Tab-separated table of C-alpha atoms in Angstrom:
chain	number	residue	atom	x	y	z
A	1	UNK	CA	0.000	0.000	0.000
A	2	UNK	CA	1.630	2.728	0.824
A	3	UNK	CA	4.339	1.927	-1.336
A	4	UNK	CA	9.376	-2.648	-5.002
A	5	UNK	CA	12.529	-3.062	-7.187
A	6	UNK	CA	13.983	-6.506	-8.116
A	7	UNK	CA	16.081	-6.064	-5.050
A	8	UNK	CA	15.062	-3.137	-2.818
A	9	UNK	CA	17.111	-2.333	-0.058
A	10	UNK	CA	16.248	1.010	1.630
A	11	UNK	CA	12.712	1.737	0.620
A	12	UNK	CA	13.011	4.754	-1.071
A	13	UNK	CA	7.610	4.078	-0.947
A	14	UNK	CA	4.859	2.609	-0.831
A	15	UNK	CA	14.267	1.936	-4.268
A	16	UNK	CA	17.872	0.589	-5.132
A	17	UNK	CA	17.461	3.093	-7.786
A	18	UNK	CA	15.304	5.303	-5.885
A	19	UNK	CA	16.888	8.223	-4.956
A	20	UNK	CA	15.672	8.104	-1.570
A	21	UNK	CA	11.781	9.857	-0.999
A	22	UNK	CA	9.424	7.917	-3.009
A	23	UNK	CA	9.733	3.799	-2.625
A	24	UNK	CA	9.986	1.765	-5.621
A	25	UNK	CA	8.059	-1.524	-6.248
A	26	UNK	CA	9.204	-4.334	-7.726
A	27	UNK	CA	10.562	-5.286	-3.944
A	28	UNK	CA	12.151	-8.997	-3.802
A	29	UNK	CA	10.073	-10.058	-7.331
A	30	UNK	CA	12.584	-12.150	-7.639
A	31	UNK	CA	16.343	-12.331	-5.638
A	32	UNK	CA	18.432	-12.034	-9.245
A	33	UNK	CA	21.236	-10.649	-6.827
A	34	UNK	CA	21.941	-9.395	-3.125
A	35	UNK	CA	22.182	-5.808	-3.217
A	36	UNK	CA	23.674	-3.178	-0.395
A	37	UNK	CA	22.088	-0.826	1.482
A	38	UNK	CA	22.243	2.576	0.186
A	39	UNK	CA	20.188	6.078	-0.139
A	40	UNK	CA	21.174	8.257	-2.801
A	41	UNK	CA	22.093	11.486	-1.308
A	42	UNK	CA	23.333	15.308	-1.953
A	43	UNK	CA	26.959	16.706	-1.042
A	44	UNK	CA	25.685	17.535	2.369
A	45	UNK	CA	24.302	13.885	3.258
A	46	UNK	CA	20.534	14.907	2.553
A	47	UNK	CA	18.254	12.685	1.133
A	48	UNK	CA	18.335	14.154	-2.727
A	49	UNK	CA	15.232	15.157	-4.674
A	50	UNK	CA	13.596	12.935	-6.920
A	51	UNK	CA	14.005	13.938	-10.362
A	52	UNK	CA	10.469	13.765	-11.583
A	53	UNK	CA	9.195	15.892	-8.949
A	54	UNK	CA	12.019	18.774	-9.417
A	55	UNK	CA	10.593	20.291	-12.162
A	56	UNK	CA	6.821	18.875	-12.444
A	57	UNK	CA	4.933	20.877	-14.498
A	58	UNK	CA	0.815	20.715	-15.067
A	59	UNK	CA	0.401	19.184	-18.871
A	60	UNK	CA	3.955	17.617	-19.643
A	61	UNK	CA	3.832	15.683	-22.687
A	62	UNK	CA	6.235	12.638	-22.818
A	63	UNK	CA	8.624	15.048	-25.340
A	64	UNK	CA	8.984	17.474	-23.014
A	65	UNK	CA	10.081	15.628	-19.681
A	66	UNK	CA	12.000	12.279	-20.975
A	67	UNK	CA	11.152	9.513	-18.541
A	68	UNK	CA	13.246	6.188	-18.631
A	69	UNK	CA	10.467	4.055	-19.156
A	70	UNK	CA	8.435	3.973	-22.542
A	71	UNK	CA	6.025	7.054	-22.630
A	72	UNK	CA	2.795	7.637	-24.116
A	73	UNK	CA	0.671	11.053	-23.635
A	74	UNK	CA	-2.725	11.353	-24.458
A	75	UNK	CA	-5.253	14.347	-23.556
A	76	UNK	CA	-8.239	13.342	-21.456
A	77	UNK	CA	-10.800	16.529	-20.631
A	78	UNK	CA	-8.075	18.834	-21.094
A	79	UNK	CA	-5.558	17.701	-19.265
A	80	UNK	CA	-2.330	15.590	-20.288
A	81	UNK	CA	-2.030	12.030	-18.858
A	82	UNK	CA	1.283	9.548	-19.506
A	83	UNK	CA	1.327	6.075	-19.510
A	84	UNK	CA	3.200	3.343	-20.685
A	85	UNK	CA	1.775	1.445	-23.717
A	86	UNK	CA	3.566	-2.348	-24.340
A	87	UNK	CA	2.635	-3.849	-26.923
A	88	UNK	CA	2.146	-7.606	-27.033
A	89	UNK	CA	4.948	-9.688	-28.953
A	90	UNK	CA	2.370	-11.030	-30.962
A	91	UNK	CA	-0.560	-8.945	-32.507
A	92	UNK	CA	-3.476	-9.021	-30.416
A	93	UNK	CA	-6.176	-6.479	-28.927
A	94	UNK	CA	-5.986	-8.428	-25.711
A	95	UNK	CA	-4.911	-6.090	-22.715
A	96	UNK	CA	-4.163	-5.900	-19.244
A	97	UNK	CA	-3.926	-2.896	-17.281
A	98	UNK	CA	-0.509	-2.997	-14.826
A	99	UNK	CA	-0.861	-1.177	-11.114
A	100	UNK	CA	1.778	-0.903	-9.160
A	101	UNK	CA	-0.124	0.730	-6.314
A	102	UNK	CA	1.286	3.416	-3.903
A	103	UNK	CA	-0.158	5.899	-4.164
A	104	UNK	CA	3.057	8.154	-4.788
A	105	UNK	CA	4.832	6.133	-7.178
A	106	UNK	CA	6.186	7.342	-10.847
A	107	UNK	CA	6.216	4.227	-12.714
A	108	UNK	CA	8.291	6.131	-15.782
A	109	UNK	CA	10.589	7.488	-14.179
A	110	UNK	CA	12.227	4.173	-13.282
A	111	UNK	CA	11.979	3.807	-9.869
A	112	UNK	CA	9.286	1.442	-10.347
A	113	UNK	CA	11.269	-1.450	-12.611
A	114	UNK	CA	8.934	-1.572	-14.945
A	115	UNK	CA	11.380	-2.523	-17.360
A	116	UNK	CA	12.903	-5.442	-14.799
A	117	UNK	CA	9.233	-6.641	-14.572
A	118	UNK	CA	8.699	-7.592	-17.966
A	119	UNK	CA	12.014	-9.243	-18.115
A	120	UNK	CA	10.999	-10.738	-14.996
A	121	UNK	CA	7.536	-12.191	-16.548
A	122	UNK	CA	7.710	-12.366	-20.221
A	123	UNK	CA	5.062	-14.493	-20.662
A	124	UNK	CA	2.652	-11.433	-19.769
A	125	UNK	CA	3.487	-9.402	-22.459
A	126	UNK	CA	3.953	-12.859	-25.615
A	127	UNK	CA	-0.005	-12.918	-24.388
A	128	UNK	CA	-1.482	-9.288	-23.646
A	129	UNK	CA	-0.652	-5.618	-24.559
A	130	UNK	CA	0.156	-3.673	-21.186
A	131	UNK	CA	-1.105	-0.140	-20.537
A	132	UNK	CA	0.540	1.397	-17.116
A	133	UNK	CA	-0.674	4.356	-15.999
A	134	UNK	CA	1.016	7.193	-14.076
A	135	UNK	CA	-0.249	9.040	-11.589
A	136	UNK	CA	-0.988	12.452	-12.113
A	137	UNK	CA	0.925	14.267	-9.413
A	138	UNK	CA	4.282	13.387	-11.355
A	139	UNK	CA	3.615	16.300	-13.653
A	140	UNK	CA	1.302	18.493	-11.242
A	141	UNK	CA	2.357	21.629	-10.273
A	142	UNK	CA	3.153	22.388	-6.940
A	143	UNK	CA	2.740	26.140	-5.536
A	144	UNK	CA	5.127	26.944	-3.209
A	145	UNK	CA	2.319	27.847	-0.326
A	146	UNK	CA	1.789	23.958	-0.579
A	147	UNK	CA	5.264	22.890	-0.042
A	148	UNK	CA	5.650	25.063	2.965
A	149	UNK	CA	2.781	23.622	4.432
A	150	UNK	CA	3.684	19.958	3.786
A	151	UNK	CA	7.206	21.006	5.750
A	152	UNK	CA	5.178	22.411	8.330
A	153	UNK	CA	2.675	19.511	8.755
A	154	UNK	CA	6.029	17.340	8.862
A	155	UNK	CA	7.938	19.276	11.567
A	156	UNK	CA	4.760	19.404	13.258
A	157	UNK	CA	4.479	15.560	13.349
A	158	UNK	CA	7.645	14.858	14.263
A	159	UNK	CA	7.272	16.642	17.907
A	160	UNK	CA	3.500	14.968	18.425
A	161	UNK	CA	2.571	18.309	18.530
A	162	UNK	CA	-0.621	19.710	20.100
A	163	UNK	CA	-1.075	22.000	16.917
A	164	UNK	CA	-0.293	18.713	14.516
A	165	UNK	CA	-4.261	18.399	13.871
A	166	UNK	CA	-4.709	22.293	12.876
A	167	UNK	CA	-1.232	22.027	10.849
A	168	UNK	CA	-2.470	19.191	8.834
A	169	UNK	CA	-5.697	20.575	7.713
A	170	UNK	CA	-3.713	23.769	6.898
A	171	UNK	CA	-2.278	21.265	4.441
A	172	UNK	CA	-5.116	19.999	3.220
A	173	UNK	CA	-6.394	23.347	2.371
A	174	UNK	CA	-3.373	24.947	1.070
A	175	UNK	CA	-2.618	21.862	-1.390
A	176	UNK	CA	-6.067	21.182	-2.678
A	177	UNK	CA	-7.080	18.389	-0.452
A	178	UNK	CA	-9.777	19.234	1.861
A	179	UNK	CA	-11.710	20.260	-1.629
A	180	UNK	CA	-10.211	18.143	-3.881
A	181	UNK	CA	-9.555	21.278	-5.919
A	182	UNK	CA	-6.339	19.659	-6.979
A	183	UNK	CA	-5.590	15.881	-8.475
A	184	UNK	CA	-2.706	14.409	-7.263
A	185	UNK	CA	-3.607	11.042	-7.037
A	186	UNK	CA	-6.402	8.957	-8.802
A	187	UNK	CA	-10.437	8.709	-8.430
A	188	UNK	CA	-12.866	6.497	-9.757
A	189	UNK	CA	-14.251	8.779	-12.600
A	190	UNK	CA	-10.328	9.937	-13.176
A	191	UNK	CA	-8.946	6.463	-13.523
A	192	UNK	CA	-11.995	4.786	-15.503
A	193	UNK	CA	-11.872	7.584	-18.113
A	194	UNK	CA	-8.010	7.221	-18.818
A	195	UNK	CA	-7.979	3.862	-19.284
A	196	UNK	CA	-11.414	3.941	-21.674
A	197	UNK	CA	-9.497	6.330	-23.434
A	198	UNK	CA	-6.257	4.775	-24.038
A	199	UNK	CA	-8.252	1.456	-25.177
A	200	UNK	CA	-10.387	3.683	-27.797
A	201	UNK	CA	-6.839	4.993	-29.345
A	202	UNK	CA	-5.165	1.877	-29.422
A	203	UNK	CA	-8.370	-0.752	-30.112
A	204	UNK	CA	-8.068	-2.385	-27.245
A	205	UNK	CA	-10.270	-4.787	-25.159
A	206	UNK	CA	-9.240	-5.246	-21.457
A	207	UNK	CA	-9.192	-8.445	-20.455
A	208	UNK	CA	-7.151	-8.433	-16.591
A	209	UNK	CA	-5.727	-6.424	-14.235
A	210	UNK	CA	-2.683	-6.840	-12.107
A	211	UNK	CA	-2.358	-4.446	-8.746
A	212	UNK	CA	0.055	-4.391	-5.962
A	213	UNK	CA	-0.966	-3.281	-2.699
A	214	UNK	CA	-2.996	-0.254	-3.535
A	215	UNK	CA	-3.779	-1.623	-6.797
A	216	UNK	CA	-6.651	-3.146	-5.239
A	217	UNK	CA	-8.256	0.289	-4.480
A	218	UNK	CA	-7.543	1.060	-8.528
A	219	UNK	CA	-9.691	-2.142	-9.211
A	220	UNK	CA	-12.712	-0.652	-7.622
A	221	UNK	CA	-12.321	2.347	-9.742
A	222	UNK	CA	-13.067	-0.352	-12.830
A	223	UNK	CA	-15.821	-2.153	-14.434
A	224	UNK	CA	-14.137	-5.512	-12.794
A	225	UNK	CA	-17.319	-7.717	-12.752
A	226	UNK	CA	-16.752	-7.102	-17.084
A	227	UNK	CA	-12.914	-8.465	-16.629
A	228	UNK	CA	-11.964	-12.053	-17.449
A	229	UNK	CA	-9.687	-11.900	-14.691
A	230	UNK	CA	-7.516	-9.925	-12.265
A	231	UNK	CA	-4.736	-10.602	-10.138
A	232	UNK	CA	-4.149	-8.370	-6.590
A	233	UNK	CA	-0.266	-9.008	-5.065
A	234	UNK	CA	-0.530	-8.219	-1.100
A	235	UNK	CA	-3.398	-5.946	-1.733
A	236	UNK	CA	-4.944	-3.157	0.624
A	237	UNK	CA	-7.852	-5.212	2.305
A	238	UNK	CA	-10.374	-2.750	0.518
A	239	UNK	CA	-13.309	-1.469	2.739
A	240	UNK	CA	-10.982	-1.234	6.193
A	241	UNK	CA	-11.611	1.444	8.129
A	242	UNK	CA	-8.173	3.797	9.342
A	243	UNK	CA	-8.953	2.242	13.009
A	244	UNK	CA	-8.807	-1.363	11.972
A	245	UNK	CA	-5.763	-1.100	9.902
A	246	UNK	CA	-3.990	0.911	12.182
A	247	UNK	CA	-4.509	-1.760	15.186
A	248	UNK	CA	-4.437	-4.630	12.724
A	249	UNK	CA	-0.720	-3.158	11.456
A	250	UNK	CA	0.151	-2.670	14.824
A	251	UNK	CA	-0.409	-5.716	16.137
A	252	UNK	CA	1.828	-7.590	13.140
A	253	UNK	CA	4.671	-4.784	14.392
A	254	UNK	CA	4.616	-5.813	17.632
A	255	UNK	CA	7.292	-8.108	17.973
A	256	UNK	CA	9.642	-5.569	16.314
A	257	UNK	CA	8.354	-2.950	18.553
A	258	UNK	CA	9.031	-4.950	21.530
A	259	UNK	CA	12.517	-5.249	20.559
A	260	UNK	CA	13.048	-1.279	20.366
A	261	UNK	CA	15.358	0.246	22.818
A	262	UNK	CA	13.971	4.188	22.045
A	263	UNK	CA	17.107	6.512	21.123
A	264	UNK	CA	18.054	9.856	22.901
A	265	UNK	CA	17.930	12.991	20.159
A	266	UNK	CA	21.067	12.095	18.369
A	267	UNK	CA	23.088	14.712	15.558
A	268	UNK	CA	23.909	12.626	12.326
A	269	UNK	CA	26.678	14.119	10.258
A	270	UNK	CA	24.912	15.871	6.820
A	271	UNK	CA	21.368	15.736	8.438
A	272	UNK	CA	19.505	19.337	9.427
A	273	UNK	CA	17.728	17.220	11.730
A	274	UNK	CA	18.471	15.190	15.023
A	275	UNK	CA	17.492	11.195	14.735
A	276	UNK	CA	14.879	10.861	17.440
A	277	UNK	CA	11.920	8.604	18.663
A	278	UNK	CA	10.083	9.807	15.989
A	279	UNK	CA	12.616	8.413	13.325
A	280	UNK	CA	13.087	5.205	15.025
A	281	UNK	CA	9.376	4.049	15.447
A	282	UNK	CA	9.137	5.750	11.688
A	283	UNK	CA	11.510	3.354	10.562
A	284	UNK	CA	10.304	0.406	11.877
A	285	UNK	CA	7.153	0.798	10.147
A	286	UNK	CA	9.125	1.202	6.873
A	287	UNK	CA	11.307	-1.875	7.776
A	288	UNK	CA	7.808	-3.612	6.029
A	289	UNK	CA	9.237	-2.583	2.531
A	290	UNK	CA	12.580	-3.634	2.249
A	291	UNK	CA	13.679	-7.010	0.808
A	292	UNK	CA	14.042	-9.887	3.682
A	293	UNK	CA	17.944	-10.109	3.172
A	294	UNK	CA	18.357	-6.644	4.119
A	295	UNK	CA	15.797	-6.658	6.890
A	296	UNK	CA	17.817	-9.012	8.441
A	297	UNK	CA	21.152	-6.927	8.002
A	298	UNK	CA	19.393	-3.799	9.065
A	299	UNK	CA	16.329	-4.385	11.775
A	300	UNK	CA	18.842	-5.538	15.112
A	301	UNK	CA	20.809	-2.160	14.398
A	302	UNK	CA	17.334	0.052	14.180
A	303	UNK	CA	15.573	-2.033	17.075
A	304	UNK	CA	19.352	-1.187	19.351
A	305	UNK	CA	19.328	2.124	17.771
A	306	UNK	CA	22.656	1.672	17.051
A	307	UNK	CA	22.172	2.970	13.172
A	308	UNK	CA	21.093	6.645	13.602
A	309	UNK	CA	22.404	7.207	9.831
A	310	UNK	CA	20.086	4.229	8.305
A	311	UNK	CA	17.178	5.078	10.904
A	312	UNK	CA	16.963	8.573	9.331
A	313	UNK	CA	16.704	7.405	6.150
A	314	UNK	CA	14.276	4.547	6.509
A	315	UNK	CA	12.353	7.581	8.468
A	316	UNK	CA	12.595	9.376	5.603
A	317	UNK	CA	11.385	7.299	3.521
A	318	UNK	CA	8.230	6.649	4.964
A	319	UNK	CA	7.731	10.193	4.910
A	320	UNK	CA	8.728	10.704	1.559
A	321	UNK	CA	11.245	13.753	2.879
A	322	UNK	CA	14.082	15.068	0.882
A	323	UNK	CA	16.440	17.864	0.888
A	324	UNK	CA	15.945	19.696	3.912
A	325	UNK	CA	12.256	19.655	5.008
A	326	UNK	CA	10.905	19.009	1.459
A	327	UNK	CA	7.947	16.753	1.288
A	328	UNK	CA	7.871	14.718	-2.279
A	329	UNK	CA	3.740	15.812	-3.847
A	330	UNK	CA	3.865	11.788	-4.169
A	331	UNK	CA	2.827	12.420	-0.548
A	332	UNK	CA	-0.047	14.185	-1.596
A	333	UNK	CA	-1.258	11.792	-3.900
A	334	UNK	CA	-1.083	8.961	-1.616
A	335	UNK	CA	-3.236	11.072	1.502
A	336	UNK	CA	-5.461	12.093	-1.623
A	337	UNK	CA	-6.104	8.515	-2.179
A	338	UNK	CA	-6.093	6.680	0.497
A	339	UNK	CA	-8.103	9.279	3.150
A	340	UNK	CA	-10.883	9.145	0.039
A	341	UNK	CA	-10.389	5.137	0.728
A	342	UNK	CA	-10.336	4.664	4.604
A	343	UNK	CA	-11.905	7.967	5.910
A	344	UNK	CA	-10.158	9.696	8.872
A	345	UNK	CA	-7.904	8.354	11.892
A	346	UNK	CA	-8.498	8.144	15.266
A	347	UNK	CA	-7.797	10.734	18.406
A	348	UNK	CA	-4.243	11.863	17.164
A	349	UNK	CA	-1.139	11.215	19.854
A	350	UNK	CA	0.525	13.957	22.000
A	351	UNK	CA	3.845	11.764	22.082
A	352	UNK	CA	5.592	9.310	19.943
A	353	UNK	CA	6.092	6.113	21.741
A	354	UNK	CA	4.636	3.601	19.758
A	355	UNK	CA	4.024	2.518	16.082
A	356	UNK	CA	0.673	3.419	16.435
A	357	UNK	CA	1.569	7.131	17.165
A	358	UNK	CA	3.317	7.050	13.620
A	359	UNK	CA	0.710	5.427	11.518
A	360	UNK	CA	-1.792	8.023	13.122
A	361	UNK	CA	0.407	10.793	12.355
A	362	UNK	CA	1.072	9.750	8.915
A	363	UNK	CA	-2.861	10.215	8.173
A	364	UNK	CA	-3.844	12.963	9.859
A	365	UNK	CA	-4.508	15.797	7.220
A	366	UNK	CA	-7.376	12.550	6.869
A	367	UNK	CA	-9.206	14.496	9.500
A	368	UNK	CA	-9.653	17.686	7.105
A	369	UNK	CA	-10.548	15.510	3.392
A	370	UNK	CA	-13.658	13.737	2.366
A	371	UNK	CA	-14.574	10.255	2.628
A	372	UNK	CA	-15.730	8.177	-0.047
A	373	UNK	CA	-15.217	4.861	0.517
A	374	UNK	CA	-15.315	1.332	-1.344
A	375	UNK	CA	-15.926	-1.884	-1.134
A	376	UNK	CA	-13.720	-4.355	-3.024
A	377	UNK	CA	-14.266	-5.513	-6.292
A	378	UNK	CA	-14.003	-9.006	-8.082
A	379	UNK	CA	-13.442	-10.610	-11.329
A	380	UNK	CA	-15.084	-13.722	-12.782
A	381	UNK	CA	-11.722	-15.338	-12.097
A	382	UNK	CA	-9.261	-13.563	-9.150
A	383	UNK	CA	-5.738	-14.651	-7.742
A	384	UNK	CA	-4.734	-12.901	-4.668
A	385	UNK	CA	-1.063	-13.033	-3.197
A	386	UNK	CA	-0.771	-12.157	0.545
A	387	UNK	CA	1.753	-13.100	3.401
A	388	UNK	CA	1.229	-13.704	6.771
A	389	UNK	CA	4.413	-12.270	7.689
A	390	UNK	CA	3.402	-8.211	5.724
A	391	UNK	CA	2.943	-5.665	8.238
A	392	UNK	CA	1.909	-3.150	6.040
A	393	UNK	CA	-1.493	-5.366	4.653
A	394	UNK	CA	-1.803	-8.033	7.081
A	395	UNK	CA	-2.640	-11.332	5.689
A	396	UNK	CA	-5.845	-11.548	8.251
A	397	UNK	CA	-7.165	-8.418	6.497
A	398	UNK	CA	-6.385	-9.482	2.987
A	399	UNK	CA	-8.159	-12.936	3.166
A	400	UNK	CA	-11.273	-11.847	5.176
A	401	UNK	CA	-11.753	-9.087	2.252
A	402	UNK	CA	-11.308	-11.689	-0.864
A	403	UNK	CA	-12.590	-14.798	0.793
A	404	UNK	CA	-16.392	-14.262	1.508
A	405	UNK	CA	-17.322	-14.564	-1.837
A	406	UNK	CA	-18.814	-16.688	-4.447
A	407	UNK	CA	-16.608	-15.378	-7.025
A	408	UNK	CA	-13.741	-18.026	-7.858
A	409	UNK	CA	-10.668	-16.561	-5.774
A	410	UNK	CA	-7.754	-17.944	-5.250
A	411	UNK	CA	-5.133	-17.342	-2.609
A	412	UNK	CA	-1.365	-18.237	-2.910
A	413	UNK	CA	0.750	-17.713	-0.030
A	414	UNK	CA	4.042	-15.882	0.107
A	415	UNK	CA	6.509	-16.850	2.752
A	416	UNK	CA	8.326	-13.755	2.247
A	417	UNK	CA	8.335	-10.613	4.815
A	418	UNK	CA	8.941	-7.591	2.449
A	419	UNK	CA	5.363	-5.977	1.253
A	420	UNK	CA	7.276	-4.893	-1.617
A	421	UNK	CA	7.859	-8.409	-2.822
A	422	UNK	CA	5.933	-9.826	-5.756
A	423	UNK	CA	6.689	-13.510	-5.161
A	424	UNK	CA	3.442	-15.570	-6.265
A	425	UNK	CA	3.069	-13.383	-8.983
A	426	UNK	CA	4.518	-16.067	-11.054
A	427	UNK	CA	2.092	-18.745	-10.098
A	428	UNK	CA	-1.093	-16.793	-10.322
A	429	UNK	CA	0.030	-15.600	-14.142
A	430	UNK	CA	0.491	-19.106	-14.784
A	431	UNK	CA	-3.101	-20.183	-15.303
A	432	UNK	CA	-4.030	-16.455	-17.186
A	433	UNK	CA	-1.014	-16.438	-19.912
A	434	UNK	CA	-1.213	-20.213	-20.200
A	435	UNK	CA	-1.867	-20.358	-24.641
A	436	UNK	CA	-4.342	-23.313	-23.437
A	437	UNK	CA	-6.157	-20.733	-21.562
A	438	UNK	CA	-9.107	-19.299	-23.559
């Protein structure tokens, strides 16, 4: 959910190549090789800024900001949308639409893997064309009255302060949240319309869906019952409330928490801020999205607090901070999205002492946005990945939103810890890209 690479170390949400603010997604898809743990970082040690967000700019067509991964514009009301059309190897109007969830991911850019995904599952594209869509905040303006109050609603949260609640609604307002005056992330109407559009250019028919995490959500904003089939990889239980996440997450944290020995305010060479509570418990959460090798290289020293330098960033990442106080607008999409989703959190801490505190803080400019939420949808024919070992969509979640149902779902059952991990992909595309498969 909120927010893999072939080999993520650091989450960089909801990236080995992520320059670290926004985490990538293609997680432990497959272990093709161990990796190291780094951040990518400016001369002064700060997290650096993530190149699609430096200059983002409302309407950018694919020829005016280059993206890494193949680009496709198209207008849609008046307004430029990108995506990434793949054809299949062999002609055919068959399609699949690709999610990679987040919200607050820019699949173009890169930091996704898109590219390492198709080598990683070639038999996806021999059978369908692939349309992935990108969110719109990549190439969204943001005013600078925003920014400042995304730094402000950050600094606020860090000290559990008793103005954090006003502060975050200031956000709201000031970055066209509480009125949805501004798009960062996707709706329903949004979402449906892009993709009908991008089928009428190209003649496609859409045949399946495959979403990670908060791909799930993007389902709902489809016609799914008029699928053939969809796949959903560790997907946000659809339908749960902030509460029962929150205590549901909490509870799969709390062996890790009970292993934290809380740090003192601590300096960190290159970082304008001290490595606190805050940063550690902040961390921990994030520890959901890195591959299992490194989570066991890196969890004893954030439990022991012995890591200030990787608890900052791991903090940061979670938070999607870069530069000094900077706030990536991938932030904004993914409060946009998922307070439309869950609805608002409960009573808001005055301290940071738990996990809880964090995951509350996280959503609080929830308190100031509308609520419009969903239940989940299903296909004729679903396959839905989930581990009992995520703590960012807990397996109990996952399977009491996809089980009760008499539409034919299947569950396979990851072993691995890493929400960012896309193991069991492979077996669910087995019996959709199967040429015996009508």
């Amino acid at each position: 959910m909120v927010r893999s690479s072939l080999t993520r170390t650091t989450r960089n949400t909801r990236t080995p190549w992520r320059c670290h603010g926004v985490r990538a997604v293609l997680g432990t898809l497959v272990l093709l090789a161990a990796t190291s743990v780094t951040a990518c970082t400016t001369d002064n040690g700060e997290p650096a800024p993530i190149p699609t967000q430096e200059a983002a700019l409302d309407g950018l067509t694919c020829e005016a900001q280059k993206t890494k991964e193949p680009c496709t514009d198209i207008e849609v009301d008046g307004r430029i949308w990108r995506y990434a059309y793949l054809p299949a190897t062999q002609k055919t109007s068959d399609t699949v639409v690709l999610d990679f969830g987040g919200p607050g991911h820019s699949v173009l850019s890169g930091e996704v893997g898109l590219s390492a995904f198709l080598t990683a599952f070639p038999a996806l594209q021999s059978r369908y064309n692939i349309v992935v869509p990108e969110e719109p905040w990549v190439t969204q303006a943001v005013s600078t009255e925003c920014q400042d109050a995304q730094s402000r609603y950050y600094l606020a949260a860090r000290e559990a302060s008793a103005t954090v609640d006003t502060v975050a609604k200031d956000m709201a307002s000031r970055c066209g949240l509480a009125d949805s005056s501004q798009r960062w992330g996707f709706d329903a109407p949004t979402y449906q319309k892009l993709i009908e559009t991008i089928n009428a250019r190209h003649g496609l028919t859409l045949k399946g869906f495959i979403g990670h995490s908060w791909g799930s959500v993007r389902l709902t904003y489809l016609d799914a019952p008029k699928l053939d089939w969809a796949i959903l990889v560790r997907p946000f239980p659809v339908g749960t409330d902030q509460a029962t996440l929150i205590a549901e997450r909490a509870v799969a944290l709390a062996d890790l928490q009970a292993g934290i020995r809380p740090v003192s305010p601590t300096a960190v060479a290159g970082r304008s801020l001290p490595v606190m509570a805050f940063d550690q418990y902040s961390a921990v959460v994030d520890l959901g999205y890195i591959n299992d090798q490194s989570f066991d290289e890196i969890s004893p020293h954030v439990l022991d607090g012995t890591d200030t330098v990787q608890i900052g960033r791991l903090s940061d990442g979670l938070w999607m901070r870069y530069g000094r106080d900077s706030i990536s607008p991938g932030s904004l999409a993914q409060l946009q999205e998922t307070c439309a989703s869950a609805g608002e959190v409960p009573a808001l801490p005055t301290e940071v002492t738990s996990v809880t505190d964090i995951l509350r803080l996280r959503q609080a400019p929830c308190h100031a946005m509308p609520a419009t939420p969903v239940k989940p949808e299903f296909a004729p024919s679903m396959c839905v990945v989930t581990s009992p070992r995520d703590t960012v969509t807990p397996g109990k979640l996952v399977r009491s939103t996809y089980a009760d149902t008499s539409t034919r779902v299947r569950f396979v059952e990851s072993t691995q810890r890493s929400h960012s991990s896309f193991a069991g992909l492979d077996e669910c595309l087995t019996e959709y890209t199967d040429p015996a498969t009508p």
